[in-house]
Structures are given as C-alpha cells and as structure tokens.
Amino acid sequence: MKLYTYFRSSAAYRVRIALNLKNLDHELVPVNLLKSEQQGTDYLSKNNQGLLPALETDQGVLAQSLAILEWLEETYEAAPLLPADAWEKAQVRNFCYAIACDIHPIDNLRVLKYLSNELSVSDEQKNTWYRHWVIEGFKKLEVMLGDSLFCFGDKPSLADVCLVPQVYNALRFKVDMNDFPKIARIYEHCNTLPAFKDAAPENQADAPQ
C-alpha cells in the first residue's frame, strides 16, 4: 500500500497512526500542500478530489481519512480499532465524527489560506478563528471522556487515532490544554506508544530538518 501524505496533514496523520497500530506494510509518498502539489496532474490522476490523504491499494485508491480508516478496520482484523459491541462502536464513531466533521473542516489549511488570501484577515485574526473552533469542539469532547488512559477502554481505538492529530494542531496554535485535562492526559499517554510516535509530524521524512 502507498499512503499519499503530508507531514502536518492531520487527516494523513490519522491514517499513519492506524497503519502503524495494525502493523501494516506501507510506503509513504509525500505530497507538499504548501506547494499545492495535491492539485497537480500526477496526484489528481490518483485522487481526483485533490485532497490528502489517499491510500493506494491493490483494489484502487481510497480518499477521505475516515473512509480509509473504516476500510482498514474491516479488511485487517489484527489490532481492532473499534469495539465489537454495536453501542460501544457507535460511541467511538460519535467521537471521531465530532473531530472529523465539526472541528477539522473549518480549521484546515485551505480554510486558513482562504481567510488570509481572500478575506485578508490578519495572522492574529486567523489564529483566533482557529483557537475558537478548536476550543468549542474540545469542550464537547472533554465531557465524552472518562478516566481511562485512552478515549474508550484500555487500548487505542479510532477515537484516539483522530484525537491525537487534532491535539497536535491545537498545541501548534497555542490552545491552552489546561482546560481539557482528560484530552491532554490521553494525548500524552498515546504519544508514549511507538505507533503514535512514529506517525508524528516531526518524525516524517518530509518534515523540515
């Protein structure tokens, strides 16, 4: 498998974690978002949505990180990332969607670039926008969590896979995590695991040295 990725893409970061947790052989193919390589002919021939990530498999190319995560979960049984119980599975998905549908889309790079380039907002205003929507989202996530080391139960799930990249970005934009002790605890614990550490942006080949 080939994962088309960018070191600081939180959607690609999710998939890198899942591939590591499931110990699946894969090749990482960097696509530079800052240079708009995702809009180039070569990449569009792989993923006509022009977004990251994309996973190239023997069956074809999958786009959209949650679709990729669900496919990996259904195709590779090792290290399951969803509970067997239907209700518990729905709780994990509920948490994932709160990140991937409610927080991430209005804070991703193309939105931030639009704010700067088309609406001419200042960097301070752009960063205020980012922090506002992350904080609003984290308020909801915090109350969904219990006292375990992972989001749900005693092992990583898709909820942790989605949470860690979002917290990484929140820290980049100086969100005060003291208001979210459960989220911060889970983030710190997950990052003690090799699967999460190896997927971190600073450990990617395309990260600035």
mmCIF file with all atom_site columns, C-alpha atoms in Angstrom:
data_model
loop_
_atom_site.group_PDB
_atom_site.id
_atom_site.type_symbol
_atom_site.label_atom_id
_atom_site.label_alt_id
_atom_site.label_comp_id
_atom_site.label_asym_id
_atom_site.label_entity_id
_atom_site.label_seq_id
_atom_site.pdbx_PDB_ins_code
_atom_site.Cartn_x
_atom_site.Cartn_y
_atom_site.Cartn_z
_atom_site.occupancy
_atom_site.B_iso_or_equiv
_atom_site.pdbx_formal_charge
_atom_site.auth_seq_id
_atom_site.auth_comp_id
_atom_site.auth_asym_id
_atom_site.auth_atom_id
_atom_site.pdbx_PDB_model_num
ATOM 1   C CA . MET A 1 1   ? 0.000   0.000  0.000   1.00 0.00 ? 1   MET A CA 1
ATOM 2   C CA . LYS A 1 2   ? 1.019   3.591  -0.610  1.00 0.00 ? 2   LYS A CA 1
ATOM 3   C CA . LEU A 1 3   ? -0.189  6.446  1.569   1.00 0.00 ? 3   LEU A CA 1
ATOM 4   C CA . TYR A 1 4   ? -0.034  9.880  -0.019  1.00 0.00 ? 4   TYR A CA 1
ATOM 5   C CA . THR A 1 5   ? 0.684   12.143 2.900   1.00 0.00 ? 5   THR A CA 1
ATOM 6   C CA . TYR A 1 6   ? 1.985   15.481 4.146   1.00 0.00 ? 6   TYR A CA 1
ATOM 7   C CA . PHE A 1 7   ? 3.814   15.584 7.441   1.00 0.00 ? 7   PHE A CA 1
ATOM 8   C CA . ARG A 1 8   ? 1.476   18.132 9.023   1.00 0.00 ? 8   ARG A CA 1
ATOM 9   C CA . SER A 1 9   ? -1.816  16.976 7.494   1.00 0.00 ? 9   SER A CA 1
ATOM 10  C CA . SER A 1 10  ? -3.906  15.857 10.445  1.00 0.00 ? 10  SER A CA 1
ATOM 11  C CA . ALA A 1 11  ? -6.080  13.667 8.192   1.00 0.00 ? 11  ALA A CA 1
ATOM 12  C CA . ALA A 1 12  ? -2.998  11.878 6.861   1.00 0.00 ? 12  ALA A CA 1
ATOM 13  C CA . TYR A 1 13  ? -1.610  11.696 10.418  1.00 0.00 ? 13  TYR A CA 1
ATOM 14  C CA . ARG A 1 14  ? -4.713  9.707  11.438  1.00 0.00 ? 14  ARG A CA 1
ATOM 15  C CA . VAL A 1 15  ? -4.071  7.118  8.771   1.00 0.00 ? 15  VAL A CA 1
ATOM 16  C CA . ARG A 1 16  ? -0.360  6.883  9.566   1.00 0.00 ? 16  ARG A CA 1
ATOM 17  C CA . ILE A 1 17  ? -1.248  6.030  13.179  1.00 0.00 ? 17  ILE A CA 1
ATOM 18  C CA . ALA A 1 18  ? -3.780  3.377  12.152  1.00 0.00 ? 18  ALA A CA 1
ATOM 19  C CA . LEU A 1 19  ? -1.373  1.728  9.709   1.00 0.00 ? 19  LEU A CA 1
ATOM 20  C CA . ASN A 1 20  ? 1.228   1.590  12.479  1.00 0.00 ? 20  ASN A CA 1
ATOM 21  C CA . LEU A 1 21  ? -1.180  0.220  15.083  1.00 0.00 ? 21  LEU A CA 1
ATOM 22  C CA . LYS A 1 22  ? -2.203  -2.534 12.677  1.00 0.00 ? 22  LYS A CA 1
ATOM 23  C CA . ASN A 1 23  ? 1.453   -3.120 11.747  1.00 0.00 ? 23  ASN A CA 1
ATOM 24  C CA . LEU A 1 24  ? 0.686   -2.961 8.021   1.00 0.00 ? 24  LEU A CA 1
ATOM 25  C CA . ASP A 1 25  ? 3.446   -2.631 5.449   1.00 0.00 ? 25  ASP A CA 1
ATOM 26  C CA . HIS A 1 26  ? 3.096   0.632  3.562   1.00 0.00 ? 26  HIS A CA 1
ATOM 27  C CA . GLU A 1 27  ? 5.040   3.267  1.674   1.00 0.00 ? 27  GLU A CA 1
ATOM 28  C CA . LEU A 1 28  ? 4.677   6.958  2.469   1.00 0.00 ? 28  LEU A CA 1
ATOM 29  C CA . VAL A 1 29  ? 4.585   9.246  -0.562  1.00 0.00 ? 29  VAL A CA 1
ATOM 30  C CA . PRO A 1 30  ? 4.932   12.933 0.390   1.00 0.00 ? 30  PRO A CA 1
ATOM 31  C CA . VAL A 1 31  ? 2.651   15.498 -1.278  1.00 0.00 ? 31  VAL A CA 1
ATOM 32  C CA . ASN A 1 32  ? 3.516   19.092 -0.378  1.00 0.00 ? 32  ASN A CA 1
ATOM 33  C CA . LEU A 1 33  ? 0.349   21.006 0.479   1.00 0.00 ? 33  LEU A CA 1
ATOM 34  C CA . LEU A 1 34  ? 2.161   24.332 0.770   1.00 0.00 ? 34  LEU A CA 1
ATOM 35  C CA . LYS A 1 35  ? 3.305   23.949 -2.853  1.00 0.00 ? 35  LYS A CA 1
ATOM 36  C CA . SER A 1 36  ? -0.209  22.828 -3.896  1.00 0.00 ? 36  SER A CA 1
ATOM 37  C CA . GLU A 1 37  ? 1.132   19.526 -5.210  1.00 0.00 ? 37  GLU A CA 1
ATOM 38  C CA . GLN A 1 38  ? -2.256  17.985 -4.368  1.00 0.00 ? 38  GLN A CA 1
ATOM 39  C CA . GLN A 1 39  ? -3.655  19.969 -7.309  1.00 0.00 ? 39  GLN A CA 1
ATOM 40  C CA . GLY A 1 40  ? -1.020  18.711 -9.745  1.00 0.00 ? 40  GLY A CA 1
ATOM 41  C CA . THR A 1 41  ? -1.854  16.405 -12.624 1.00 0.00 ? 41  THR A CA 1
ATOM 42  C CA . ASP A 1 42  ? 0.078   13.466 -11.202 1.00 0.00 ? 42  ASP A CA 1
ATOM 43  C CA . TYR A 1 43  ? -1.719  13.494 -7.889  1.00 0.00 ? 43  TYR A CA 1
ATOM 44  C CA . LEU A 1 44  ? -5.146  14.252 -9.358  1.00 0.00 ? 44  LEU A CA 1
ATOM 45  C CA . SER A 1 45  ? -4.755  11.160 -11.523 1.00 0.00 ? 45  SER A CA 1
ATOM 46  C CA . LYS A 1 46  ? -4.612  9.205  -8.249  1.00 0.00 ? 46  LYS A CA 1
ATOM 47  C CA . ASN A 1 47  ? -7.185  11.173 -6.259  1.00 0.00 ? 47  ASN A CA 1
ATOM 48  C CA . ASN A 1 48  ? -9.474  13.443 -8.225  1.00 0.00 ? 48  ASN A CA 1
ATOM 49  C CA . GLN A 1 49  ? -10.676 15.102 -5.010  1.00 0.00 ? 49  GLN A CA 1
ATOM 50  C CA . GLY A 1 50  ? -7.302  16.822 -4.791  1.00 0.00 ? 50  GLY A CA 1
ATOM 51  C CA . LEU A 1 51  ? -7.100  16.342 -1.032  1.00 0.00 ? 51  LEU A CA 1
ATOM 52  C CA . LEU A 1 52  ? -4.926  14.390 1.373   1.00 0.00 ? 52  LEU A CA 1
ATOM 53  C CA . PRO A 1 53  ? -4.639  11.657 2.280   1.00 0.00 ? 53  PRO A CA 1
ATOM 54  C CA . ALA A 1 54  ? -5.115  8.978  -0.348  1.00 0.00 ? 54  ALA A CA 1
ATOM 55  C CA . LEU A 1 55  ? -4.384  5.288  0.111   1.00 0.00 ? 55  LEU A CA 1
ATOM 56  C CA . GLU A 1 56  ? -3.376  3.306  -2.955  1.00 0.00 ? 56  GLU A CA 1
ATOM 57  C CA . THR A 1 57  ? -4.290  -0.360 -2.627  1.00 0.00 ? 57  THR A CA 1
ATOM 58  C CA . ASP A 1 58  ? -4.469  -3.395 -4.893  1.00 0.00 ? 58  ASP A CA 1
ATOM 59  C CA . GLN A 1 59  ? -8.154  -2.578 -5.379  1.00 0.00 ? 59  GLN A CA 1
ATOM 60  C CA . GLY A 1 60  ? -7.672  1.072  -6.239  1.00 0.00 ? 60  GLY A CA 1
ATOM 61  C CA . VAL A 1 61  ? -7.296  4.392  -4.450  1.00 0.00 ? 61  VAL A CA 1
ATOM 62  C CA . LEU A 1 62  ? -9.300  5.444  -1.417  1.00 0.00 ? 62  LEU A CA 1
ATOM 63  C CA . ALA A 1 63  ? -9.635  9.063  -0.332  1.00 0.00 ? 63  ALA A CA 1
ATOM 64  C CA . GLN A 1 64  ? -11.108 10.656 2.818   1.00 0.00 ? 64  GLN A CA 1
ATOM 65  C CA . SER A 1 65  ? -9.380  9.597  6.014   1.00 0.00 ? 65  SER A CA 1
ATOM 66  C CA . LEU A 1 66  ? -12.447 8.172  7.777   1.00 0.00 ? 66  LEU A CA 1
ATOM 67  C CA . ALA A 1 67  ? -13.298 6.008  4.773   1.00 0.00 ? 67  ALA A CA 1
ATOM 68  C CA . ILE A 1 68  ? -9.704  4.763  4.759   1.00 0.00 ? 68  ILE A CA 1
ATOM 69  C CA . LEU A 1 69  ? -9.796  4.042  8.499   1.00 0.00 ? 69  LEU A CA 1
ATOM 70  C CA . GLU A 1 70  ? -13.072 2.131  8.200   1.00 0.00 ? 70  GLU A CA 1
ATOM 71  C CA . TRP A 1 71  ? -11.720 0.123  5.246   1.00 0.00 ? 71  TRP A CA 1
ATOM 72  C CA . LEU A 1 72  ? -8.550  -0.766 7.135   1.00 0.00 ? 72  LEU A CA 1
ATOM 73  C CA . GLU A 1 73  ? -10.636 -1.839 10.121  1.00 0.00 ? 73  GLU A CA 1
ATOM 74  C CA . GLU A 1 74  ? -12.928 -4.022 8.029   1.00 0.00 ? 74  GLU A CA 1
ATOM 75  C CA . THR A 1 75  ? -10.121 -5.507 5.917   1.00 0.00 ? 75  THR A CA 1
ATOM 76  C CA . TYR A 1 76  ? -7.439  -6.178 8.519   1.00 0.00 ? 76  TYR A CA 1
ATOM 77  C CA . GLU A 1 77  ? -8.662  -7.835 11.716  1.00 0.00 ? 77  GLU A CA 1
ATOM 78  C CA . ALA A 1 78  ? -5.410  -7.530 13.675  1.00 0.00 ? 78  ALA A CA 1
ATOM 79  C CA . ALA A 1 79  ? -5.329  -4.853 16.381  1.00 0.00 ? 79  ALA A CA 1
ATOM 80  C CA . PRO A 1 80  ? -9.016  -3.890 16.079  1.00 0.00 ? 80  PRO A CA 1
ATOM 81  C CA . LEU A 1 81  ? -9.683  -0.164 16.475  1.00 0.00 ? 81  LEU A CA 1
ATOM 82  C CA . LEU A 1 82  ? -13.430 -0.452 17.001  1.00 0.00 ? 82  LEU A CA 1
ATOM 83  C CA . PRO A 1 83  ? -15.177 -2.363 19.820  1.00 0.00 ? 83  PRO A CA 1
ATOM 84  C CA . ALA A 1 84  ? -17.213 -5.452 18.969  1.00 0.00 ? 84  ALA A CA 1
ATOM 85  C CA . ASP A 1 85  ? -20.334 -4.179 20.744  1.00 0.00 ? 85  ASP A CA 1
ATOM 86  C CA . ALA A 1 86  ? -22.553 -2.104 18.445  1.00 0.00 ? 86  ALA A CA 1
ATOM 87  C CA . TRP A 1 87  ? -23.374 0.552  21.053  1.00 0.00 ? 87  TRP A CA 1
ATOM 88  C CA . GLU A 1 88  ? -19.734 0.990  22.099  1.00 0.00 ? 88  GLU A CA 1
ATOM 89  C CA . LYS A 1 89  ? -18.744 1.124  18.445  1.00 0.00 ? 89  LYS A CA 1
ATOM 90  C CA . ALA A 1 90  ? -21.257 3.931  17.904  1.00 0.00 ? 90  ALA A CA 1
ATOM 91  C CA . GLN A 1 91  ? -19.738 5.891  20.816  1.00 0.00 ? 91  GLN A CA 1
ATOM 92  C CA . VAL A 1 92  ? -16.290 5.699  19.246  1.00 0.00 ? 92  VAL A CA 1
ATOM 93  C CA . ARG A 1 93  ? -17.644 6.782  15.878  1.00 0.00 ? 93  ARG A CA 1
ATOM 94  C CA . ASN A 1 94  ? -19.574 9.625  17.513  1.00 0.00 ? 94  ASN A CA 1
ATOM 95  C CA . PHE A 1 95  ? -16.316 10.909 18.997  1.00 0.00 ? 95  PHE A CA 1
ATOM 96  C CA . CYS A 1 96  ? -14.456 10.543 15.689  1.00 0.00 ? 96  CYS A CA 1
ATOM 97  C CA . TYR A 1 97  ? -17.132 12.410 13.759  1.00 0.00 ? 97  TYR A CA 1
ATOM 98  C CA . ALA A 1 98  ? -17.122 15.238 16.293  1.00 0.00 ? 98  ALA A CA 1
ATOM 99  C CA . ILE A 1 99  ? -13.480 15.795 15.344  1.00 0.00 ? 99  ILE A CA 1
ATOM 100 C CA . ALA A 1 100 ? -13.516 14.980 11.647  1.00 0.00 ? 100 ALA A CA 1
ATOM 101 C CA . CYS A 1 101 ? -16.831 16.679 10.825  1.00 0.00 ? 101 CYS A CA 1
ATOM 102 C CA . ASP A 1 102 ? -17.183 19.501 13.367  1.00 0.00 ? 102 ASP A CA 1
ATOM 103 C CA . ILE A 1 103 ? -13.651 20.680 14.226  1.00 0.00 ? 103 ILE A CA 1
ATOM 104 C CA . HIS A 1 104 ? -11.265 19.789 11.436  1.00 0.00 ? 104 HIS A CA 1
ATOM 105 C CA . PRO A 1 105 ? -13.105 21.023 8.305   1.00 0.00 ? 105 PRO A CA 1
ATOM 106 C CA . ILE A 1 106 ? -13.347 24.669 9.414   1.00 0.00 ? 106 ILE A CA 1
ATOM 107 C CA . ASP A 1 107 ? -9.757  24.758 10.665  1.00 0.00 ? 107 ASP A CA 1
ATOM 108 C CA . ASN A 1 108 ? -7.859  23.008 7.910   1.00 0.00 ? 108 ASN A CA 1
ATOM 109 C CA . LEU A 1 109 ? -5.201  24.572 5.692   1.00 0.00 ? 109 LEU A CA 1
ATOM 110 C CA . ARG A 1 110 ? -7.415  25.527 2.755   1.00 0.00 ? 110 ARG A CA 1
ATOM 111 C CA . VAL A 1 111 ? -9.829  27.370 5.060   1.00 0.00 ? 111 VAL A CA 1
ATOM 112 C CA . LEU A 1 112 ? -6.993  29.204 6.800   1.00 0.00 ? 112 LEU A CA 1
ATOM 113 C CA . LYS A 1 113 ? -5.477  30.134 3.415   1.00 0.00 ? 113 LYS A CA 1
ATOM 114 C CA . TYR A 1 114 ? -8.859  31.447 2.257   1.00 0.00 ? 114 TYR A CA 1
ATOM 115 C CA . LEU A 1 115 ? -9.151  33.591 5.375   1.00 0.00 ? 115 LEU A CA 1
ATOM 116 C CA . SER A 1 116 ? -5.718  35.075 4.711   1.00 0.00 ? 116 SER A CA 1
ATOM 117 C CA . ASN A 1 117 ? -5.691  35.340 0.927   1.00 0.00 ? 117 ASN A CA 1
ATOM 118 C CA . GLU A 1 118 ? -9.319  36.092 0.032   1.00 0.00 ? 118 GLU A CA 1
ATOM 119 C CA . LEU A 1 119 ? -10.692 37.796 3.135   1.00 0.00 ? 119 LEU A CA 1
ATOM 120 C CA . SER A 1 120 ? -7.408  39.473 4.077   1.00 0.00 ? 120 SER A CA 1
ATOM 121 C CA . VAL A 1 121 ? -7.649  38.667 7.764   1.00 0.00 ? 121 VAL A CA 1
ATOM 122 C CA . SER A 1 122 ? -4.521  39.182 9.818   1.00 0.00 ? 122 SER A CA 1
ATOM 123 C CA . ASP A 1 123 ? -2.493  36.295 11.199  1.00 0.00 ? 123 ASP A CA 1
ATOM 124 C CA . GLU A 1 124 ? -3.769  37.195 14.661  1.00 0.00 ? 124 GLU A CA 1
ATOM 125 C CA . GLN A 1 125 ? -7.386  37.049 13.488  1.00 0.00 ? 125 GLN A CA 1
ATOM 126 C CA . LYS A 1 126 ? -6.780  33.767 11.664  1.00 0.00 ? 126 LYS A CA 1
ATOM 127 C CA . ASN A 1 127 ? -5.230  32.200 14.749  1.00 0.00 ? 127 ASN A CA 1
ATOM 128 C CA . THR A 1 128 ? -8.098  33.491 16.885  1.00 0.00 ? 128 THR A CA 1
ATOM 129 C CA . TRP A 1 129 ? -10.539 31.804 14.475  1.00 0.00 ? 129 TRP A CA 1
ATOM 130 C CA . TYR A 1 130 ? -8.606  28.551 14.760  1.00 0.00 ? 130 TYR A CA 1
ATOM 131 C CA . ARG A 1 131 ? -8.440  28.556 18.541  1.00 0.00 ? 131 ARG A CA 1
ATOM 132 C CA . HIS A 1 132 ? -12.127 29.471 18.903  1.00 0.00 ? 132 HIS A CA 1
ATOM 133 C CA . TRP A 1 133 ? -13.399 26.489 16.927  1.00 0.00 ? 133 TRP A CA 1
ATOM 134 C CA . VAL A 1 134 ? -10.936 24.044 18.465  1.00 0.00 ? 134 VAL A CA 1
ATOM 135 C CA . ILE A 1 135 ? -11.884 25.168 21.977  1.00 0.00 ? 135 ILE A CA 1
ATOM 136 C CA . GLU A 1 136 ? -15.589 24.892 21.196  1.00 0.00 ? 136 GLU A CA 1
ATOM 137 C CA . GLY A 1 137 ? -15.020 21.379 19.878  1.00 0.00 ? 137 GLY A CA 1
ATOM 138 C CA . PHE A 1 138 ? -12.785 20.313 22.747  1.00 0.00 ? 138 PHE A CA 1
ATOM 139 C CA . LYS A 1 139 ? -15.423 21.399 25.267  1.00 0.00 ? 139 LYS A CA 1
ATOM 140 C CA . LYS A 1 140 ? -17.740 18.789 23.752  1.00 0.00 ? 140 LYS A CA 1
ATOM 141 C CA . LEU A 1 141 ? -15.064 16.097 23.531  1.00 0.00 ? 141 LEU A CA 1
ATOM 142 C CA . GLU A 1 142 ? -13.934 16.541 27.132  1.00 0.00 ? 142 GLU A CA 1
ATOM 143 C CA . VAL A 1 143 ? -17.355 15.626 28.517  1.00 0.00 ? 143 VAL A CA 1
ATOM 144 C CA . MET A 1 144 ? -17.479 12.458 26.405  1.00 0.00 ? 144 MET A CA 1
ATOM 145 C CA . LEU A 1 145 ? -14.367 11.051 28.087  1.00 0.00 ? 145 LEU A CA 1
ATOM 146 C CA . GLY A 1 146 ? -13.915 9.049  31.254  1.00 0.00 ? 146 GLY A CA 1
ATOM 147 C CA . ASP A 1 147 ? -10.825 8.440  33.351  1.00 0.00 ? 147 ASP A CA 1
ATOM 148 C CA . SER A 1 148 ? -9.073  5.776  31.273  1.00 0.00 ? 148 SER A CA 1
ATOM 149 C CA . LEU A 1 149 ? -5.717  6.232  29.547  1.00 0.00 ? 149 LEU A CA 1
ATOM 150 C CA . PHE A 1 150 ? -7.377  6.010  26.142  1.00 0.00 ? 150 PHE A CA 1
ATOM 151 C CA . CYS A 1 151 ? -10.562 7.612  24.862  1.00 0.00 ? 151 CYS A CA 1
ATOM 152 C CA . PHE A 1 152 ? -12.604 4.426  25.326  1.00 0.00 ? 152 PHE A CA 1
ATOM 153 C CA . GLY A 1 153 ? -11.340 1.450  27.269  1.00 0.00 ? 153 GLY A CA 1
ATOM 154 C CA . ASP A 1 154 ? -7.853  0.136  27.837  1.00 0.00 ? 154 ASP A CA 1
ATOM 155 C CA . LYS A 1 155 ? -6.460  0.139  24.286  1.00 0.00 ? 155 LYS A CA 1
ATOM 156 C CA . PRO A 1 156 ? -6.285  2.558  21.358  1.00 0.00 ? 156 PRO A CA 1
ATOM 157 C CA . SER A 1 157 ? -9.348  2.980  19.171  1.00 0.00 ? 157 SER A CA 1
ATOM 158 C CA . LEU A 1 158 ? -10.229 5.116  16.184  1.00 0.00 ? 158 LEU A CA 1
ATOM 159 C CA . ALA A 1 159 ? -11.148 7.819  18.698  1.00 0.00 ? 159 ALA A CA 1
ATOM 160 C CA . ASP A 1 160 ? -7.515  8.098  19.814  1.00 0.00 ? 160 ASP A CA 1
ATOM 161 C CA . VAL A 1 161 ? -6.365  7.918  16.198  1.00 0.00 ? 161 VAL A CA 1
ATOM 162 C CA . CYS A 1 162 ? -8.483  11.001 15.435  1.00 0.00 ? 162 CYS A CA 1
ATOM 163 C CA . LEU A 1 163 ? -7.838  12.854 18.686  1.00 0.00 ? 163 LEU A CA 1
ATOM 164 C CA . VAL A 1 164 ? -4.039  12.895 18.742  1.00 0.00 ? 164 VAL A CA 1
ATOM 165 C CA . PRO A 1 165 ? -3.554  14.786 15.427  1.00 0.00 ? 165 PRO A CA 1
ATOM 166 C CA . GLN A 1 166 ? -6.190  17.335 16.446  1.00 0.00 ? 166 GLN A CA 1
ATOM 167 C CA . VAL A 1 167 ? -4.431  17.994 19.752  1.00 0.00 ? 167 VAL A CA 1
ATOM 168 C CA . TYR A 1 168 ? -1.089  18.272 17.967  1.00 0.00 ? 168 TYR A CA 1
ATOM 169 C CA . ASN A 1 169 ? -2.519  21.044 15.818  1.00 0.00 ? 169 ASN A CA 1
ATOM 170 C CA . ALA A 1 170 ? -4.177  22.703 18.793  1.00 0.00 ? 170 ALA A CA 1
ATOM 171 C CA . LEU A 1 171 ? -0.818  22.916 20.528  1.00 0.00 ? 171 LEU A CA 1
ATOM 172 C CA . ARG A 1 172 ? 0.733   24.438 17.405  1.00 0.00 ? 172 ARG A CA 1
ATOM 173 C CA . PHE A 1 173 ? -1.857  27.196 17.607  1.00 0.00 ? 173 PHE A CA 1
ATOM 174 C CA . LYS A 1 174 ? -1.308  27.638 21.351  1.00 0.00 ? 174 LYS A CA 1
ATOM 175 C CA . VAL A 1 175 ? -4.634  26.336 22.621  1.00 0.00 ? 175 VAL A CA 1
ATOM 176 C CA . ASP A 1 176 ? -4.475  26.159 26.428  1.00 0.00 ? 176 ASP A CA 1
ATOM 177 C CA . MET A 1 177 ? -4.864  22.473 27.225  1.00 0.00 ? 177 MET A CA 1
ATOM 178 C CA . ASN A 1 178 ? -5.182  23.117 30.966  1.00 0.00 ? 178 ASN A CA 1
ATOM 179 C CA . ASP A 1 179 ? -8.909  23.469 30.342  1.00 0.00 ? 179 ASP A CA 1
ATOM 180 C CA . PHE A 1 180 ? -9.038  19.947 28.891  1.00 0.00 ? 180 PHE A CA 1
ATOM 181 C CA . PRO A 1 181 ? -7.232  17.642 31.339  1.00 0.00 ? 181 PRO A CA 1
ATOM 182 C CA . LYS A 1 182 ? -8.774  14.402 30.047  1.00 0.00 ? 182 LYS A CA 1
ATOM 183 C CA . ILE A 1 183 ? -7.864  15.177 26.438  1.00 0.00 ? 183 ILE A CA 1
ATOM 184 C CA . ALA A 1 184 ? -4.346  16.232 27.483  1.00 0.00 ? 184 ALA A CA 1
ATOM 185 C CA . ARG A 1 185 ? -3.856  13.048 29.539  1.00 0.00 ? 185 ARG A CA 1
ATOM 186 C CA . ILE A 1 186 ? -4.893  10.802 26.659  1.00 0.00 ? 186 ILE A CA 1
ATOM 187 C CA . TYR A 1 187 ? -2.720  12.717 24.194  1.00 0.00 ? 187 TYR A CA 1
ATOM 188 C CA . GLU A 1 188 ? 0.332   12.380 26.405  1.00 0.00 ? 188 GLU A CA 1
ATOM 189 C CA . HIS A 1 189 ? -0.257  8.673  27.030  1.00 0.00 ? 189 HIS A CA 1
ATOM 190 C CA . CYS A 1 190 ? -0.829  7.831  23.358  1.00 0.00 ? 190 CYS A CA 1
ATOM 191 C CA . ASN A 1 191 ? 2.430   9.529  22.465  1.00 0.00 ? 191 ASN A CA 1
ATOM 192 C CA . THR A 1 192 ? 4.333   7.075  24.648  1.00 0.00 ? 192 THR A CA 1
ATOM 193 C CA . LEU A 1 193 ? 3.405   4.327  22.159  1.00 0.00 ? 193 LEU A CA 1
ATOM 194 C CA . PRO A 1 194 ? 5.667   3.680  19.132  1.00 0.00 ? 194 PRO A CA 1
ATOM 195 C CA . ALA A 1 195 ? 2.745   3.625  16.681  1.00 0.00 ? 195 ALA A CA 1
ATOM 196 C CA . PHE A 1 196 ? 1.831   7.189  17.614  1.00 0.00 ? 196 PHE A CA 1
ATOM 197 C CA . LYS A 1 197 ? 5.394   8.470  17.966  1.00 0.00 ? 197 LYS A CA 1
ATOM 198 C CA . ASP A 1 198 ? 6.465   7.121  14.579  1.00 0.00 ? 198 ASP A CA 1
ATOM 199 C CA . ALA A 1 199 ? 3.449   8.779  12.918  1.00 0.00 ? 199 ALA A CA 1
ATOM 200 C CA . ALA A 1 200 ? 4.118   12.200 14.471  1.00 0.00 ? 200 ALA A CA 1
ATOM 201 C CA . PRO A 1 201 ? 4.770   15.064 12.035  1.00 0.00 ? 201 PRO A CA 1
ATOM 202 C CA . GLU A 1 202 ? 8.301   15.734 13.268  1.00 0.00 ? 202 GLU A CA 1
ATOM 203 C CA . ASN A 1 203 ? 9.250   12.120 12.524  1.00 0.00 ? 203 ASN A CA 1
ATOM 204 C CA . GLN A 1 204 ? 8.210   12.189 8.862   1.00 0.00 ? 204 GLN A CA 1
ATOM 205 C CA . ALA A 1 205 ? 10.701  12.218 6.003   1.00 0.00 ? 205 ALA A CA 1
ATOM 206 C CA . ASP A 1 206 ? 9.161   15.378 4.524   1.00 0.00 ? 206 ASP A CA 1
ATOM 207 C CA . ALA A 1 207 ? 9.318   17.337 7.787   1.00 0.00 ? 207 ALA A CA 1
ATOM 208 C CA . PRO A 1 208 ? 11.787  20.249 7.733   1.00 0.00 ? 208 PRO A CA 1
ATOM 209 C CA . GLN A 1 209 ? 15.091  19.274 9.318   1.00 0.00 ? 209 GLN A CA 1
#
